[in-house]
Coordinates of C-alpha atoms in Angstrom, one line a residue:
M1 CA -54.4 31.9 36.3
Q2 CA -56.3 31.6 39.5
L3 CA -56.8 28.2 41.4
C4 CA -59.0 27.3 44.2
S5 CA -59.6 24.2 46.4
F6 CA -63.2 23.3 47.1
Y7 CA -65.8 20.8 48.4
L8 CA -68.4 19.7 45.9
I9 CA -71.6 19.7 47.9
D10 CA -73.8 17.3 46.0
Q11 CA -71.1 14.8 45.3
E12 CA -69.5 15.0 48.7
R13 CA -66.0 15.1 47.5
K14 CA -63.1 17.5 47.5
S15 CA -61.3 18.8 44.4
Y16 CA -59.5 21.9 43.0
G17 CA -59.7 23.8 39.8
I18 CA -59.3 26.9 37.7
V19 CA -61.4 30.0 38.7
R20 CA -63.6 31.5 36.1
E21 CA -66.3 34.2 36.4
E22 CA -69.1 31.7 36.0
G23 CA -67.6 28.9 38.1
V24 CA -64.8 26.5 38.5
I25 CA -63.1 24.2 35.9
D26 CA -62.7 20.9 37.9
V27 CA -59.1 19.9 37.4
G28 CA -59.1 17.4 40.3
S29 CA -61.7 15.2 38.6
R30 CA -59.6 15.1 35.4
L31 CA -56.2 14.3 37.0
G32 CA -57.6 11.9 39.6
A33 CA -55.3 9.9 41.8
E34 CA -52.2 11.4 40.0
C35 CA -52.7 14.8 41.6
P36 CA -55.7 14.6 44.0
D37 CA -55.2 18.1 45.5
L38 CA -53.5 21.4 44.8
K39 CA -50.6 20.5 47.1
S40 CA -49.8 17.3 45.2
L41 CA -50.0 19.2 41.9
L42 CA -47.4 21.6 43.2
Q43 CA -45.2 18.9 44.5
R44 CA -45.2 17.2 41.1
G45 CA -44.2 20.5 39.5
A46 CA -47.3 20.2 37.3
L47 CA -48.7 23.7 37.5
S48 CA -48.0 24.4 33.8
D49 CA -50.0 21.2 32.9
L50 CA -53.2 23.2 33.7
D51 CA -52.8 25.3 30.6
A52 CA -54.5 22.5 28.7
F53 CA -57.7 23.0 30.7
C54 CA -58.0 26.8 30.6
S55 CA -60.2 27.0 27.6
L56 CA -62.8 24.5 29.0
P57 CA -66.2 25.7 30.3
A58 CA -66.7 25.8 34.0
D59 CA -67.9 22.5 35.5
H60 CA -69.5 23.8 38.7
P61 CA -71.2 27.1 39.5
Y62 CA -70.0 28.7 42.8
S63 CA -73.4 27.9 44.3
A64 CA -72.5 24.2 44.0
I65 CA -69.2 24.4 46.0
R66 CA -67.9 25.2 49.4
F67 CA -64.4 26.8 49.4
L68 CA -61.6 25.1 51.2
P69 CA -58.3 26.8 52.2
V70 CA -56.3 27.3 49.1
V71 CA -53.8 24.6 50.3
E72 CA -55.8 22.6 52.8
N73 CA -53.0 20.8 54.5
P74 CA -49.7 22.7 54.1
G75 CA -46.7 21.0 55.6
K76 CA -45.5 24.3 57.1
V77 CA -47.2 27.7 57.7
F78 CA -44.7 30.4 58.7
C79 CA -46.1 33.8 59.7
V80 CA -44.2 37.1 59.8
G81 CA -45.1 39.6 62.5
M82 CA -44.5 43.4 62.6
N83 CA -43.6 43.6 58.9
Y84 CA -45.3 46.9 57.9
A85 CA -43.9 50.3 58.9
D86 CA -47.2 51.5 60.5
K87 CA -47.7 48.3 62.4
R88 CA -44.2 48.5 63.8
K89 CA -45.0 52.1 65.0
E90 CA -48.3 50.9 66.6
F91 CA -46.5 48.3 68.6
A92 CA -43.2 50.2 69.1
E93 CA -41.3 47.3 67.5
T94 CA -37.6 47.8 67.3
I95 CA -36.2 44.4 66.5
E96 CA -34.7 44.4 63.0
A97 CA -34.8 40.7 62.2
P98 CA -38.2 39.3 60.9
T99 CA -40.5 38.2 63.8
L100 CA -41.6 34.6 63.0
F101 CA -44.2 32.4 64.5
V102 CA -46.2 29.4 63.1
R103 CA -49.7 28.4 62.3
F104 CA -51.0 24.9 62.1
A105 CA -53.0 23.6 59.2
D106 CA -56.0 22.8 61.4
S107 CA -56.5 26.5 62.2
L108 CA -57.2 27.4 58.6
A109 CA -60.7 28.2 57.1
G110 CA -61.8 28.6 53.5
H111 CA -63.5 31.7 51.9
E112 CA -67.0 32.3 53.1
Q113 CA -66.6 29.8 56.0
P114 CA -67.0 31.2 59.5
L115 CA -64.1 32.3 61.6
L116 CA -64.7 31.1 65.2
K117 CA -64.2 33.6 68.0
P118 CA -63.2 31.7 71.2
A119 CA -65.7 32.1 74.0
T120 CA -62.9 33.0 76.4
T121 CA -61.8 36.2 74.6
Q122 CA -63.2 39.7 74.1
E123 CA -60.1 40.7 72.0
F124 CA -60.5 38.8 68.7
D125 CA -58.6 41.0 66.3
Y126 CA -58.2 41.3 62.5
E127 CA -55.0 41.3 60.4
G128 CA -55.3 41.2 56.7
E129 CA -52.2 39.8 55.0
L130 CA -50.6 38.5 51.8
A131 CA -50.1 34.8 51.7
V132 CA -47.2 33.3 49.6
I133 CA -47.6 29.7 48.4
I134 CA -44.3 27.9 47.8
G135 CA -44.2 26.1 44.4
K136 CA -40.9 24.2 44.5
P137 CA -38.4 23.2 47.2
A138 CA -36.4 26.1 48.7
Y139 CA -33.4 25.6 51.0
Q140 CA -30.8 28.3 51.7
V141 CA -31.9 30.2 48.6
K142 CA -30.8 33.8 48.1
A143 CA -33.3 36.7 47.8
A144 CA -32.3 37.2 44.2
D145 CA -33.6 33.7 43.3
A146 CA -36.3 33.4 45.9
L147 CA -39.4 34.4 43.8
Q148 CA -38.6 31.5 41.4
H149 CA -39.7 29.2 44.2
V150 CA -43.2 30.8 44.5
A151 CA -46.2 29.2 43.0
G152 CA -48.6 32.1 43.7
Y153 CA -50.2 34.5 46.2
S154 CA -53.5 34.6 48.1
C155 CA -55.3 36.6 50.7
F156 CA -55.2 35.7 54.4
M157 CA -57.1 36.8 57.5
D158 CA -54.8 36.2 60.4
A159 CA -57.3 36.5 63.2
T160 CA -55.7 37.0 66.5
V161 CA -56.7 36.2 70.1
R162 CA -54.9 39.2 71.6
D163 CA -55.3 38.3 75.2
M164 CA -53.6 34.9 74.6
Q165 CA -50.6 36.3 72.7
F166 CA -48.3 37.5 75.5
T167 CA -44.7 37.0 74.3
W168 CA -45.5 33.8 72.5
F169 CA -47.5 34.7 69.4
T170 CA -48.3 31.1 68.6
A171 CA -50.8 30.8 71.5
G172 CA -52.9 33.7 70.0
K173 CA -52.8 32.4 66.5
N174 CA -53.8 28.8 66.5
W175 CA -57.3 28.6 67.8
Q176 CA -59.6 26.4 65.7
Q177 CA -60.8 28.0 62.4
T178 CA -59.2 31.4 62.9
G179 CA -57.0 31.7 59.8
G180 CA -58.9 32.6 56.7
F181 CA -57.1 31.6 53.5
G182 CA -58.4 32.3 50.0
P183 CA -60.6 32.7 48.0
W184 CA -58.0 31.4 45.6
M185 CA -54.4 31.6 44.5
T186 CA -53.2 33.9 41.7
T187 CA -50.2 32.2 40.0
A188 CA -46.9 34.0 40.3
D189 CA -46.6 34.7 36.5
E190 CA -49.5 37.2 37.0
I191 CA -47.8 38.9 39.9
P192 CA -44.1 39.4 38.9
D193 CA -43.6 41.9 41.7
P194 CA -45.4 41.1 45.0
Q195 CA -44.2 44.4 46.5
Q196 CA -46.6 46.4 44.3
L197 CA -50.0 45.3 45.6
A198 CA -52.7 47.3 47.3
I199 CA -54.1 45.6 50.5
K200 CA -57.2 46.6 52.3
T201 CA -59.3 45.2 55.2
W202 CA -63.0 45.9 56.0
L203 CA -64.9 45.1 59.2
N204 CA -68.7 45.4 58.6
Q205 CA -68.0 47.4 55.4
R206 CA -65.9 49.9 57.4
E207 CA -62.3 50.2 55.9
V208 CA -59.9 49.5 58.8
Q209 CA -56.6 48.8 57.0
N210 CA -55.3 50.3 53.8
D211 CA -51.7 50.0 52.6
T212 CA -49.5 48.5 49.9
T213 CA -47.1 45.6 50.1
A214 CA -44.4 48.2 49.2
S215 CA -44.6 49.1 52.9
M216 CA -43.2 45.7 54.0
V217 CA -40.1 46.1 56.0
H218 CA -38.9 42.6 54.9
P219 CA -40.1 42.0 51.3
V220 CA -41.2 38.5 50.2
A221 CA -37.9 37.6 48.6
K222 CA -36.0 38.5 51.8
I223 CA -38.5 36.5 53.9
I224 CA -38.0 33.4 51.8
E225 CA -34.2 33.8 52.1
Y226 CA -34.4 34.2 55.9
I227 CA -36.7 31.3 56.5
S228 CA -35.1 28.9 54.0
A229 CA -31.7 29.5 55.7
F230 CA -32.7 27.3 58.5
S231 CA -35.9 25.5 57.4
P232 CA -36.3 23.7 54.1
L233 CA -39.5 24.9 52.3
S234 CA -41.5 22.4 50.3
A235 CA -44.1 22.9 47.6
G236 CA -47.4 23.7 49.2
D237 CA -45.9 25.4 52.2
V238 CA -47.3 28.8 53.0
I239 CA -45.8 32.1 54.3
I240 CA -48.0 34.8 55.8
T241 CA -46.2 38.0 55.3
G242 CA -47.5 40.4 58.0
S243 CA -50.3 42.9 58.5
P244 CA -50.5 46.6 57.8
G245 CA -51.3 49.1 60.6
G246 CA -54.8 49.8 61.8
V247 CA -55.4 46.7 63.9
G248 CA -58.2 46.8 66.4
K249 CA -55.9 46.4 69.5
K250 CA -54.2 49.8 68.9
R251 CA -57.3 51.8 68.1
T252 CA -59.0 54.3 70.5
P253 CA -61.3 52.8 71.6
P254 CA -60.2 49.3 70.6
L255 CA -62.1 47.6 67.8
F256 CA -62.5 43.8 68.0
M257 CA -64.6 41.2 66.1
F258 CA -67.7 39.5 67.6
P259 CA -70.2 36.9 66.3
G260 CA -72.2 38.3 63.4
D261 CA -69.5 40.6 62.2
V262 CA -68.2 40.3 58.6
I263 CA -64.4 40.7 58.0
E264 CA -63.0 41.0 54.4
V265 CA -59.5 41.3 52.9
E266 CA -58.9 42.4 49.4
I267 CA -55.5 42.3 47.6
E268 CA -54.9 43.7 44.2
K269 CA -54.6 41.1 41.4
I270 CA -55.9 38.4 43.8
G271 CA -59.4 39.0 45.0
R272 CA -61.5 39.5 48.1
L273 CA -61.6 37.1 51.0
R274 CA -64.8 37.1 53.2
H275 CA -65.7 35.6 56.5
R276 CA -68.5 36.0 59.0
I277 CA -67.6 35.7 62.7
A278 CA -69.2 32.9 64.7

C-alpha cells in the first residue's frame, strides 16, 4: 500500500489517502476527527484499518490535489550523514559511528512543490536519500527487532546549503523548504528488506547519483537501534538515512542547483520525487 498526504485545492482542506494510478482514495474524509492526518493514524496504530478502503475508486485525480510532505509535522526528523561507502570516500570520512544531525518540520516540502535556494548561497547541493517513517514507539530497541517499528519508506531530497554547513550540519540543512519528502510512503510490508533498493538522483534529467541501499555503512535497523538508545522515537517520526556518492560539491567542476533546475529522486518500490528549484 502507498499513502500520501495532500491539500485538496477546490475544497481548501488537507487530507491523506491511498495512492492509486488514477488518483487518491480520500481516507481522511472518511475517518474525520478520529484520525485527521497520517501522523495521527500511525499514532493510533490504525494502519491496518485502511485495508477496508483499498477496493474503493479514487476520490480525487492528481490534478485536484497538491502534495504535502508524507508526514507534514513529524515530532522528530533525524538525518544520518556519510552513510554510503562512496560518499565517505568523497569526504574522507573516517568516523565509525553514525553521523547524526536534525531537520525541523518547517523545512520540509511536498512532491512537485518548489525547493527554495537561499539567495545567499551559490552552493545549493543535492542529496537523494531513503526516508524511514516510524510506525510505533521505539526506545532502546535492538537491531533484530527494529524493522517491526517501521511504518514505511519514502524518497527524500536532502538539499544542502554547503557554504553554511561548516562543522555543524544543521545550519546547512534547515533553510525554509529545502527538504523534499514524498511523493508518498510505501508501507513496510511491501519492503521487507530496505537494504535491497536501487536509489537514483537526476538533475535536469542527467543522472548524478546511482547506488543501492545495500551500500549503506549503517543499515536501517542499526540506525534505529543507535538513535533509539538515547532518544525515544514516536509514530510519525522520520529518519533520513544518508546519500550515495556523486554529490555536486565533490565533482570537478562542482555541480550545484539553481532556480529553474529540476531535481528528482527515484527509489525502487517507492516512486519518483520531483522538485523544481526556485
